[in-house]
Coordinates of C-alpha atoms in Angstrom, one line a residue:
Chain P
M657 CA 92.5 106.9 118.9
S658 CA 91.7 108.4 115.5
S659 CA 94.9 110.4 115.3
V660 CA 96.9 107.2 116.1
I661 CA 95.0 105.5 113.2
I662 CA 95.8 108.3 110.8
D663 CA 99.5 108.3 111.9
L664 CA 99.7 104.5 111.3
Y665 CA 98.0 104.9 107.9
K666 CA 100.7 107.3 107.1
K667 CA 103.6 105.3 108.6
L668 CA 102.9 101.7 107.7
P669 CA 103.0 100.0 104.4
K670 CA 99.4 100.2 103.1
E671 CA 98.9 96.5 103.0
S672 CA 100.2 96.1 106.5
F673 CA 98.0 98.8 107.8
E674 CA 94.9 97.4 106.1
L675 CA 95.6 93.9 107.3
L676 CA 96.0 95.2 110.9
I677 CA 92.7 97.1 111.0
H678 CA 90.7 94.3 109.3
N679 CA 92.2 91.9 111.8
L680 CA 91.2 94.2 114.7
S681 CA 87.6 94.0 113.4
V682 CA 87.9 90.2 113.0
R683 CA 89.1 90.0 116.6
E684 CA 85.9 91.9 117.7
Y685 CA 83.7 89.5 115.7
L686 CA 85.6 86.5 117.2
K687 CA 85.1 87.8 120.7
D688 CA 81.4 88.2 120.1
I689 CA 81.1 84.7 118.8
W690 CA 83.1 83.4 121.7
R691 CA 80.9 85.3 124.2
Y692 CA 77.8 83.7 122.6
Y693 CA 79.4 80.3 122.8
E694 CA 80.4 80.8 126.5
L695 CA 76.8 81.9 127.3
T696 CA 74.9 79.2 125.5
G697 CA 77.5 76.4 125.4
N698 CA 76.5 76.1 121.8
L699 CA 77.6 77.6 118.5
E700 CA 75.6 78.3 115.4
Y701 CA 76.0 80.4 112.2
L702 CA 76.0 83.9 113.6
K703 CA 76.0 87.1 111.5
E704 CA 79.5 87.8 112.8
F705 CA 80.8 85.0 110.6
D706 CA 79.6 87.1 107.6
G707 CA 81.4 90.1 109.1
I708 CA 84.7 88.1 109.3
F709 CA 84.3 87.0 105.7
E710 CA 83.8 90.6 104.6
E711 CA 86.8 91.8 106.5
L712 CA 89.3 89.1 105.4
F713 CA 88.3 87.9 102.0
R714 CA 88.3 91.2 100.3
F715 CA 92.0 90.4 99.6
F716 CA 90.9 87.8 97.2
F717 CA 89.1 90.5 95.2
R718 CA 91.8 93.1 95.7
P719 CA 93.6 92.7 92.3
F720 CA 90.2 93.3 90.6
E721 CA 89.4 96.2 92.8
I722 CA 92.7 97.8 91.9
V723 CA 92.0 97.4 88.2
M724 CA 88.5 98.8 88.5
F725 CA 89.7 101.7 90.5
N726 CA 92.4 102.4 88.0
E727 CA 89.9 102.3 85.2
R728 CA 87.7 104.8 86.9
V729 CA 90.6 107.1 87.4
I730 CA 91.3 106.9 83.6
R731 CA 87.7 107.6 82.8
S732 CA 87.8 110.6 85.1
I733 CA 91.1 111.9 83.6
I734 CA 89.8 111.3 80.0
P735 CA 86.1 112.1 79.9
I736 CA 86.1 111.1 76.2
Q737 CA 82.5 112.0 75.6
E738 CA 82.6 115.5 77.0
I739 CA 85.9 116.4 75.3
L740 CA 84.7 115.4 71.9
F741 CA 81.1 116.7 72.2
G742 CA 82.1 120.3 72.2
R743 CA 84.4 120.1 69.2
E744 CA 83.4 121.8 66.0
I745 CA 84.8 119.0 64.0
V746 CA 82.6 116.5 65.7
D747 CA 79.6 118.8 65.3
A748 CA 80.5 119.1 61.6
Y749 CA 80.7 115.4 61.4
T750 CA 77.4 115.0 63.1
D751 CA 75.8 117.3 60.5
F752 CA 77.5 115.3 57.8
L753 CA 76.4 112.0 59.2
E754 CA 72.8 113.2 59.7
S755 CA 72.6 114.6 56.2
L756 CA 74.1 111.3 54.9
I757 CA 71.5 109.3 56.7
S758 CA 68.7 111.6 55.6
H759 CA 70.0 111.5 52.0
M760 CA 70.2 107.7 52.1
R761 CA 66.8 107.4 53.6
L762 CA 65.3 109.6 50.8
T763 CA 67.2 107.7 48.1
F764 CA 66.1 104.4 49.5
Q765 CA 62.5 105.6 49.7
L766 CA 62.6 106.6 46.0
F767 CA 63.8 103.3 44.8
S768 CA 61.9 101.0 47.1
E769 CA 58.3 100.2 47.6
P770 CA 56.4 100.1 49.8
I771 CA 57.6 103.2 51.8
S772 CA 57.0 101.4 55.1
S773 CA 59.9 99.0 54.3
P774 CA 62.3 97.8 57.0
K775 CA 64.8 100.3 58.4
L776 CA 67.8 101.4 56.4
P777 CA 71.1 99.5 57.1
V778 CA 72.6 102.5 58.7
D779 CA 69.7 103.0 61.0
K780 CA 69.6 99.3 61.8
F781 CA 73.3 99.4 62.5
L782 CA 73.0 102.4 64.8
D783 CA 70.1 100.8 66.7
D784 CA 72.1 97.6 67.2
W785 CA 75.1 99.6 68.2
R786 CA 73.2 101.6 70.8
D787 CA 71.6 98.4 72.1
L788 CA 75.1 96.9 72.4
L789 CA 76.4 99.9 74.3
K790 CA 73.4 99.9 76.6
K791 CA 74.1 96.2 77.3
F792 CA 77.6 97.2 78.4
E793 CA 76.3 100.2 80.3
V794 CA 78.0 102.8 78.2
G795 CA 75.1 105.2 78.2
G796 CA 75.3 108.9 77.7
G797 CA 78.5 109.0 75.7
I798 CA 77.8 111.0 72.7
L799 CA 81.0 109.7 70.9
L800 CA 80.3 106.1 71.4
R801 CA 76.5 106.3 71.0
D802 CA 76.3 108.5 67.9
Y803 CA 79.6 108.4 66.1
P804 CA 80.6 104.8 65.5
F805 CA 82.0 105.8 62.1
A806 CA 84.3 108.4 63.5
L807 CA 86.3 105.8 65.4
P808 CA 89.7 105.0 64.0
E809 CA 90.0 101.8 62.0
N810 CA 91.1 99.4 64.8
A811 CA 89.7 101.3 67.7
K812 CA 86.2 100.0 67.1
N813 CA 87.4 96.4 67.3
Y814 CA 89.4 97.1 70.5
L815 CA 86.3 98.7 72.0
L816 CA 84.0 95.8 71.1
D817 CA 86.6 93.3 72.4
C818 CA 87.0 95.4 75.6
F819 CA 83.2 95.1 76.2
S820 CA 83.3 91.4 75.4
Y821 CA 86.2 90.6 77.8
W822 CA 84.5 92.7 80.5
K823 CA 81.3 90.6 80.1
D824 CA 83.3 87.4 80.4
F825 CA 85.2 88.8 83.4
V826 CA 82.0 89.7 85.3
E827 CA 80.6 86.2 84.7
S828 CA 83.8 84.5 86.0
Y829 CA 84.0 87.0 88.9
E830 CA 80.5 85.9 90.1
S831 CA 81.6 82.2 90.1
Y832 CA 84.9 83.1 91.8
K833 CA 83.0 84.9 94.6
K834 CA 80.7 82.0 95.0
L835 CA 83.6 79.6 95.2
I836 CA 85.4 81.6 97.9
R837 CA 82.2 82.0 99.9
N838 CA 81.3 78.3 99.7
T839 CA 84.8 77.4 100.9
Y840 CA 84.5 79.8 103.8
N841 CA 81.0 78.4 104.7
R842 CA 82.4 74.9 104.7
A843 CA 85.2 76.0 107.1
V844 CA 82.6 77.6 109.4
E845 CA 80.5 74.4 109.2
K846 CA 83.5 72.4 110.4
L847 CA 84.0 74.8 113.3
L848 CA 80.4 74.5 114.3
E849 CA 80.8 70.7 114.3
L850 CA 83.9 71.1 116.5
S851 CA 81.9 73.3 118.9
R852 CA 79.5 70.4 119.5
S853 CA 82.3 67.9 120.2
P854 CA 84.8 68.2 121.8
G855 CA 84.3 72.0 122.3
F856 CA 87.0 74.6 122.6
G857 CA 87.8 75.2 126.3
S858 CA 89.4 78.6 125.8
F859 CA 89.2 81.6 123.4
E860 CA 92.8 80.8 122.2
K861 CA 91.7 77.2 121.4
F862 CA 88.6 78.5 119.6
M863 CA 90.8 80.9 117.5
E864 CA 93.2 78.1 116.7
S865 CA 90.4 75.8 115.7
F866 CA 88.9 78.5 113.4
Q867 CA 92.2 79.1 111.7
D868 CA 92.8 75.3 111.3
A869 CA 89.3 74.9 109.8
L870 CA 89.9 77.8 107.3
S871 CA 93.5 76.6 106.4
G872 CA 92.3 73.1 105.7
E873 CA 89.5 74.3 103.3
F874 CA 91.5 77.0 101.6
D875 CA 94.7 74.9 101.1
S876 CA 92.7 72.5 99.1
L877 CA 90.8 75.2 97.3
L878 CA 93.9 77.0 96.1
R879 CA 95.3 73.9 94.5
S880 CA 92.1 72.7 93.0
E881 CA 91.7 72.5 89.3
E882 CA 88.4 74.5 89.6
Y883 CA 90.1 77.4 91.3
L884 CA 93.1 77.4 89.1
E885 CA 90.9 77.4 86.0
L886 CA 88.7 80.2 87.3
Q887 CA 91.5 82.3 88.5
G888 CA 93.2 81.9 85.1
K889 CA 90.0 82.9 83.3
L890 CA 89.6 85.9 85.6
M891 CA 93.1 87.1 85.0
N892 CA 93.0 86.6 81.2
T893 CA 89.7 88.4 80.7
L894 CA 90.6 91.2 83.1
F895 CA 94.0 91.9 81.5
D896 CA 92.7 91.5 78.0
H897 CA 90.0 94.0 78.9
I898 CA 92.6 96.5 80.2
Y899 CA 94.7 96.0 77.2
C900 CA 91.8 96.6 74.8
L901 CA 90.6 99.6 76.7
R902 CA 94.1 101.1 76.6
R903 CA 94.6 100.4 72.9
F904 CA 91.2 102.0 72.2
L905 CA 92.1 105.1 74.1
E906 CA 95.5 105.2 72.5
L907 CA 94.2 104.9 69.0
L908 CA 91.8 107.8 69.6
I909 CA 94.9 109.9 70.6
E910 CA 97.3 108.5 68.0
N911 CA 94.8 109.2 65.2
N912 CA 93.9 112.6 66.3
P913 CA 96.3 115.0 64.4
A914 CA 95.6 117.7 67.0
S915 CA 96.6 115.5 69.9
P916 CA 99.7 116.8 71.8
F917 CA 100.2 113.5 73.6
A918 CA 102.4 110.5 73.0
T919 CA 100.8 107.2 74.0
V920 CA 102.3 104.5 76.3
S921 CA 102.7 102.2 73.4
Q922 CA 104.7 104.8 71.5
I923 CA 106.8 105.6 74.5
D924 CA 107.3 101.8 75.1
E925 CA 108.7 101.5 71.5
A926 CA 111.2 104.3 72.3
Y927 CA 112.2 102.6 75.5
K928 CA 112.7 99.4 73.6
R929 CA 114.9 101.0 71.0
I930 CA 117.0 102.8 73.7
L931 CA 117.6 99.6 75.6
D932 CA 118.6 97.8 72.3
L933 CA 121.0 100.6 71.6
K934 CA 122.4 100.4 75.1
R935 CA 123.1 96.7 74.7
K936 CA 124.8 97.4 71.4
V937 CA 127.0 100.2 72.9
S938 CA 127.9 97.9 75.8
E939 CA 128.8 95.1 73.4
L940 CA 131.0 97.5 71.3
E941 CA 132.7 98.8 74.5
N942 CA 133.6 95.2 75.4
R943 CA 135.0 94.5 72.0
I944 CA 137.1 97.7 72.1
E945 CA 138.4 96.8 75.5
K946 CA 139.4 93.3 74.2
L947 CA 141.1 94.8 71.2
E948 CA 143.0 97.3 73.4
V949 CA 144.2 94.4 75.6
E950 CA 145.2 92.5 72.4
I951 CA 147.1 95.5 71.0
C952 CA 148.9 96.2 74.2
S953 CA 150.0 92.6 74.5
R954 CA 151.2 92.6 70.9
K955 CA 153.1 95.8 71.5
S956 CA 154.8 94.3 74.6
E957 CA 155.7 91.1 72.7
K958 CA 157.5 93.3 70.1
Chain A
M149 CA 96.2 99.9 122.1
L150 CA 98.0 100.9 118.9
E151 CA 100.2 103.6 120.3
K152 CA 103.3 101.4 120.6
I153 CA 103.2 100.7 116.8
R154 CA 103.6 104.4 116.3
E155 CA 106.8 104.3 118.2
V156 CA 108.4 101.5 116.2
N157 CA 111.4 102.7 114.3
V158 CA 112.3 100.5 111.4
K159 CA 115.6 101.2 109.7
P160 CA 117.0 98.5 107.4
W161 CA 120.7 98.1 106.5
T162 CA 122.8 97.8 109.7
C163 CA 126.2 97.5 107.9
D164 CA 127.9 100.3 106.2
F165 CA 128.4 100.1 102.4
E166 CA 129.5 102.1 99.5
V167 CA 127.8 102.1 96.1
V168 CA 130.8 101.4 93.8
H169 CA 128.9 101.3 90.5
E170 CA 125.6 102.3 89.2
D171 CA 124.2 101.4 85.8
W172 CA 120.8 103.1 85.3
L173 CA 118.8 100.7 87.5
F174 CA 121.4 98.3 88.8
K175 CA 123.9 99.0 91.6
L176 CA 126.9 97.2 93.0
L177 CA 127.4 97.7 96.8
H178 CA 130.6 97.0 98.7
F179 CA 130.3 96.5 102.5
K180 CA 133.0 97.9 104.7
G181 CA 134.9 95.5 106.8
E182 CA 138.3 93.9 107.3
R183 CA 139.2 91.4 104.6
K184 CA 140.8 88.4 106.2
H185 CA 140.1 85.9 103.4
R186 CA 141.3 86.1 99.8
I187 CA 138.1 85.2 98.1
P188 CA 135.4 87.8 98.1
L189 CA 131.7 87.0 98.1
L190 CA 129.1 88.6 95.8
F191 CA 125.4 88.4 96.9
V192 CA 123.1 88.1 93.9
Y193 CA 119.7 89.0 95.3
A194 CA 116.3 88.2 93.6
F195 CA 114.6 90.7 91.3
I196 CA 111.5 90.4 93.6
N197 CA 111.7 92.2 97.0
R198 CA 114.8 94.1 98.3
P199 CA 118.2 92.7 99.4
Y200 CA 118.3 94.3 102.9
I201 CA 116.5 91.2 104.2
L202 CA 120.1 89.9 104.5
D203 CA 120.9 92.8 106.8
L204 CA 117.5 93.4 108.3
H205 CA 118.5 94.1 111.9
E206 CA 121.6 93.4 113.9
D207 CA 120.4 90.1 115.5
V208 CA 119.7 88.4 112.2
S209 CA 122.1 90.0 109.7
V210 CA 123.8 87.5 107.4
V211 CA 125.9 90.2 106.0
R212 CA 127.2 91.2 109.4
K213 CA 128.0 87.6 110.3
L214 CA 130.1 87.3 107.1
I215 CA 131.9 90.5 107.6
K216 CA 132.7 89.5 111.2
E217 CA 134.3 86.4 109.8
G218 CA 136.5 88.5 107.6
V219 CA 134.7 87.8 104.3
D220 CA 134.8 90.7 101.8
V221 CA 131.1 91.2 101.0
W222 CA 129.7 92.7 97.8
M223 CA 126.1 92.8 96.7
V224 CA 124.0 93.5 93.6
D225 CA 121.0 95.7 94.1
W226 CA 118.5 95.4 91.2
G227 CA 116.6 98.5 92.1
Y228 CA 113.0 99.4 91.3
P229 CA 112.2 98.9 87.6
K230 CA 110.0 101.6 86.1
R231 CA 108.1 101.6 82.8
A232 CA 111.4 102.5 81.0
D233 CA 112.8 99.2 82.1
R234 CA 110.0 97.1 80.8
F235 CA 112.1 95.6 78.0
L236 CA 115.0 94.4 80.3
K237 CA 115.8 90.8 79.8
I238 CA 117.1 88.2 82.2
E239 CA 120.2 88.3 79.9
D240 CA 120.8 91.9 81.1
Y241 CA 120.8 90.7 84.7
I242 CA 123.4 88.1 83.8
D243 CA 125.5 90.6 82.0
Y244 CA 125.5 92.9 85.0
I245 CA 126.5 90.0 87.3
D246 CA 129.4 89.5 84.9
F247 CA 130.3 93.2 84.9
C248 CA 130.3 93.1 88.8
V249 CA 132.4 89.9 88.8
E250 CA 135.0 91.4 86.5
L251 CA 135.1 94.6 88.6
I252 CA 135.6 92.6 91.8
R253 CA 138.2 90.3 90.2
K254 CA 140.3 93.3 89.3
E255 CA 139.7 95.1 92.5
C256 CA 140.5 92.1 94.7
K257 CA 143.1 90.6 92.4
V258 CA 141.5 87.2 92.3
E259 CA 140.6 84.8 89.5
S260 CA 137.2 83.8 90.9
L261 CA 134.8 84.5 93.7
T262 CA 132.0 83.1 95.8
I263 CA 128.6 83.9 94.3
H264 CA 125.8 83.7 96.9
G265 CA 122.3 83.8 95.3
Y266 CA 119.2 84.4 97.2
C267 CA 115.8 83.0 96.0
L268 CA 115.5 84.0 92.3
G269 CA 119.0 85.5 92.7
S270 CA 120.1 81.8 93.1
T271 CA 118.6 81.1 89.8
L272 CA 120.6 84.0 88.3
A273 CA 123.7 82.9 90.2
T274 CA 123.4 79.4 88.9
I275 CA 122.9 80.5 85.3
Y276 CA 126.0 82.7 85.7
A277 CA 128.0 79.9 87.2
A278 CA 127.1 77.5 84.4
L279 CA 128.1 80.1 81.8
H280 CA 131.3 81.3 83.5
P281 CA 132.4 78.4 85.8
E282 CA 136.0 79.7 85.7
K283 CA 135.0 82.9 87.5
V284 CA 133.0 81.2 90.3
K285 CA 135.1 79.7 93.1
N286 CA 132.0 78.6 95.2
L287 CA 128.3 78.7 94.5
V288 CA 125.9 79.3 97.4
I289 CA 122.2 79.0 96.7
Q290 CA 119.8 80.1 99.3
T291 CA 116.1 79.0 99.0
P292 CA 116.7 78.5 95.3
P293 CA 114.0 78.0 92.7
L294 CA 115.8 75.8 90.1
N295 CA 113.4 73.0 89.4
F296 CA 110.2 74.8 88.6
D297 CA 108.1 71.7 88.2
T298 CA 106.8 71.6 91.7
E299 CA 103.4 71.2 93.2
N300 CA 103.3 74.1 95.6
A301 CA 100.5 76.7 95.1
L302 CA 102.8 79.3 93.7
A303 CA 104.1 77.0 91.0
L304 CA 100.5 75.8 90.2
W305 CA 99.3 79.4 89.9
A306 CA 102.3 80.3 87.7
K307 CA 101.7 77.4 85.4
H308 CA 98.1 78.5 84.9
I309 CA 98.8 82.1 83.9
D310 CA 99.6 83.6 80.6
P311 CA 102.4 86.1 81.3
Q312 CA 102.2 87.8 77.8
R313 CA 98.5 88.7 78.4
I314 CA 99.5 90.3 81.7
T315 CA 102.5 92.3 80.5
R316 CA 100.9 93.6 77.3
A317 CA 98.1 95.0 79.5
V318 CA 100.2 96.4 82.4
G319 CA 103.8 96.6 81.1
N320 CA 105.7 95.8 84.3
V321 CA 104.1 93.6 87.0
S322 CA 103.7 96.0 89.9
G323 CA 104.9 95.3 93.4
E324 CA 101.3 95.8 94.6
M325 CA 100.1 92.9 92.4
L326 CA 103.0 90.7 93.6
N327 CA 102.3 91.5 97.2
I328 CA 98.7 90.4 96.9
A329 CA 99.6 87.3 95.0
F330 CA 102.1 86.3 97.7
L331 CA 99.5 86.9 100.4
L332 CA 96.9 84.8 98.7
I333 CA 99.2 81.8 98.2
D334 CA 98.9 81.1 102.0
P335 CA 96.0 83.4 102.9
I336 CA 94.9 82.1 106.3
R337 CA 98.4 82.2 107.8
L338 CA 99.5 85.5 106.1
V339 CA 96.2 87.4 106.2
L340 CA 94.7 86.1 109.4
G341 CA 97.1 84.2 111.6
K342 CA 100.0 86.5 111.4
Y343 CA 98.0 89.7 112.2
Q344 CA 96.0 88.0 115.0
G345 CA 99.4 87.1 116.4
L346 CA 100.3 90.8 116.2
I347 CA 97.2 91.8 118.1
D348 CA 98.2 89.5 120.9
N349 CA 101.6 91.3 121.1
L350 CA 100.7 94.9 120.7
E351 CA 102.3 95.8 124.0
D352 CA 105.6 94.1 123.4
P353 CA 108.0 96.6 121.8
R354 CA 110.6 93.9 120.9
F355 CA 107.9 91.9 119.1
L356 CA 106.7 95.0 117.3
K357 CA 110.1 95.9 116.1
E358 CA 110.8 92.5 114.7
F359 CA 107.3 92.2 113.2
Y360 CA 107.5 95.6 111.4
S361 CA 111.1 95.1 110.3
M362 CA 109.7 92.2 108.4
D363 CA 106.5 93.8 107.3
F364 CA 108.2 96.9 105.9
W365 CA 110.5 94.6 103.9
I366 CA 107.7 92.3 102.7
F367 CA 105.7 95.2 101.3
D368 CA 108.7 97.0 99.9
S369 CA 108.2 95.3 96.5
P370 CA 109.8 96.5 93.3
A371 CA 107.9 95.8 90.1
V372 CA 109.2 93.0 87.9
A373 CA 110.1 94.3 84.4
G374 CA 107.6 93.0 81.9
N375 CA 110.0 91.0 79.7
V376 CA 111.7 89.5 82.7
F377 CA 108.3 88.4 84.1
E378 CA 107.4 86.8 80.7
E379 CA 110.7 84.8 80.7
Y380 CA 110.4 83.9 84.4
I381 CA 106.9 82.5 84.0
D382 CA 107.1 81.1 80.5
R383 CA 110.7 79.7 80.3
W384 CA 111.2 78.8 83.9
Y385 CA 107.8 77.8 85.3
H386 CA 106.0 76.6 82.2
K387 CA 108.9 75.0 80.4
N388 CA 111.4 74.4 83.3
E389 CA 114.1 75.2 80.8
I390 CA 117.0 75.4 83.3
M391 CA 116.5 71.9 84.5
N392 CA 115.8 70.6 81.0
G393 CA 119.0 72.0 79.7
K394 CA 117.1 74.2 77.2
Y395 CA 117.7 77.6 78.7
T396 CA 119.9 79.9 76.7
V397 CA 121.4 83.3 77.5
G398 CA 122.7 85.3 74.5
G399 CA 122.6 82.2 72.4
K400 CA 124.6 80.1 74.9
V401 CA 123.0 77.1 76.5
V402 CA 123.0 77.0 80.3
D403 CA 124.6 73.6 80.8
L404 CA 124.3 72.4 84.4
N405 CA 127.1 69.9 83.7
R406 CA 129.4 72.9 84.0
I407 CA 128.5 73.3 87.7
T408 CA 131.7 71.6 89.0
M409 CA 132.6 74.1 91.6
P410 CA 131.8 73.6 95.3
V411 CA 128.0 74.2 95.9
L412 CA 126.2 74.9 99.1
A413 CA 122.4 74.7 99.0
L414 CA 120.4 76.3 101.9
Y415 CA 116.7 75.4 101.9
A416 CA 113.7 75.5 104.2
E417 CA 111.6 72.5 104.9
K418 CA 108.4 74.5 105.2
D419 CA 109.1 76.8 102.2
H420 CA 105.8 77.4 100.4
I421 CA 107.5 79.5 97.7
T422 CA 110.5 77.3 96.8
P423 CA 109.9 74.0 98.5
P424 CA 112.7 71.4 98.9
S425 CA 111.7 69.8 95.6
A426 CA 112.7 73.1 93.9
V427 CA 116.4 72.4 94.8
L428 CA 117.1 68.8 95.6
P429 CA 116.7 67.5 92.0
F430 CA 119.1 70.2 90.9
L431 CA 121.7 69.1 93.5
E432 CA 121.4 65.5 92.2
K433 CA 121.9 66.6 88.6
I434 CA 125.0 68.7 88.9
P435 CA 128.4 67.0 88.7
S436 CA 130.1 69.0 91.5
K437 CA 132.1 66.7 93.8
D438 CA 131.8 69.1 96.7
K439 CA 128.2 69.8 97.2
K440 CA 126.2 70.1 100.4
A441 CA 122.6 70.8 101.4
M442 CA 121.7 72.4 104.7
S443 CA 118.1 72.9 105.8
V444 CA 116.0 74.3 108.6
D445 CA 112.5 73.5 109.7
K446 CA 111.3 77.0 108.8
G447 CA 109.6 78.8 105.9
H448 CA 111.1 80.8 103.0
I449 CA 111.9 83.9 104.9
G450 CA 112.4 82.2 108.3
L451 CA 115.5 80.6 107.0
T452 CA 117.1 84.1 106.6
V453 CA 115.7 85.9 109.6
S454 CA 114.8 83.5 112.3
K455 CA 117.0 83.4 115.4
S456 CA 117.1 79.6 115.4
S457 CA 118.5 79.7 111.8
H458 CA 121.1 82.1 112.9
A459 CA 121.9 80.0 115.9
K460 CA 122.7 76.9 113.8
L461 CA 122.3 76.9 110.0
W462 CA 124.1 80.3 109.4
N463 CA 127.0 79.4 111.6
E464 CA 127.5 76.2 109.6
A465 CA 126.9 77.9 106.3
I466 CA 129.4 80.6 107.0
K467 CA 132.0 78.1 108.2
W468 CA 131.5 76.2 104.9
I469 CA 132.1 79.5 103.0
V470 CA 135.1 80.6 105.0
E471 CA 136.7 77.2 104.6
R472 CA 136.6 77.7 100.9
S473 CA 137.6 81.4 100.8
D474 CA 141.4 81.2 100.8

């Protein structure tokens, strides 16, 4: 069996394969529910309904899973903190920053009384900055934690926006999950009502009733203003988060004179110019062709 | 239980063709067959999914049926856009249609030809016909989205998204994203019902072949170029510019009043992607004196590949085309 499964994983489109194996699990759950119904003549909310939800409704979360997966891949390809930590220039900058802070602290102490005054602005900022990073679970990164002044001009704003969009996304995502789950629960509730009267008669009829109950609830959900608004919010915050994260990473690369890499935005600009040139060439070719036809017809007239 | 799926052999394209032109991404295909009618036919497929749905397997091949009737069949293949194609515009698609039409006119020594659009290819075909009516002898539009102001889930979703925010983040909209979006428009039928039906038929080789011919096609999804996606959502779905007479290509207004050639519209009553309301208002609007609508009680894809459609609708549709091909 296992080699067949692997062969199918290799052979089928990945969505098709995934849908098949999830549906095989769903069928098992449905059979278990049916057996219970046949034995007891009664249907109640069984744990198998949770299993069906987990198997099927992950597709509603798939776009977000893909994005999160991709982000993790990027983080593993570009371990920013580790790369920059070992660099001499960053070490030198650390020394400079520390001496600056120490110098400012001393200067401040000289000119202000009493000595137990509130923290220096730099310290205060660094504390706040670290708190913010902790909030967004960006712990352990030496670059982000200790070198906020080393970030290129716009990078800091992209980074902050990236965190902020992520926070909004997570909030909307929770509401979205709840909405999908409640809709599913309502459909199951309908099915349970049907089981009391008039009942199902056969496994096929039970399956059909289950699908009908789900279709009814999900059809209205997918057109509801609540769903559309939430889906829109999820997409906007997610894509804005991706964009800001990418721009942040790109700016680190673009502003690093030692970087041997071109960024996607720079390559995009080149693609755009090439396409514009292609259009111009094609327009010129058309004009030349028309002129040649015109010249030929004039010649033949003569 | 799953062994029989392993034996399924899916091979799209049943008719022979030659690639007569290639322009980076786009291709022009010419099908081999005996030309019995003067007017050739150019298929303009959508920029979502792949054109071999029209030649999926022998039993349900629209291309094969046309060739059998002696129609000279050509087809545009829009390819698989990559990051380098992100800045393509819909205008580039229209320009390539014009390039193909010019090539076919010269090759076949005709003034005009039949343009047959499929889904979003119908939108492109209609735009082209409005811009160059003199080169379009007949216009066939199959499951066409032309009026985008409809109430189906896809249209509602499209109206609620901001395409610029998507494309600036991801460049092109990947096939994978589109696949999931299309599944979730009708999740219970497409995620649950369809595959539960498959489980009931795992021992039936014929069912498996037909099922997987479709599934391989469904999930063979090219990305949509970023700029094209923006135009598609913003100018078509959000602003319904084609129907409102506001859509322009290269500075020229797409005027539906110029659709005076014979028009055949093929639509599906249960289409959840392009419902009847996406085409019927268009048919009412155009001034063509020779216009006809044919429908089946099927869904978006069923119209093309169901046996019942082939038994009735396609015979009538091809008769309509042939009668106007000399």
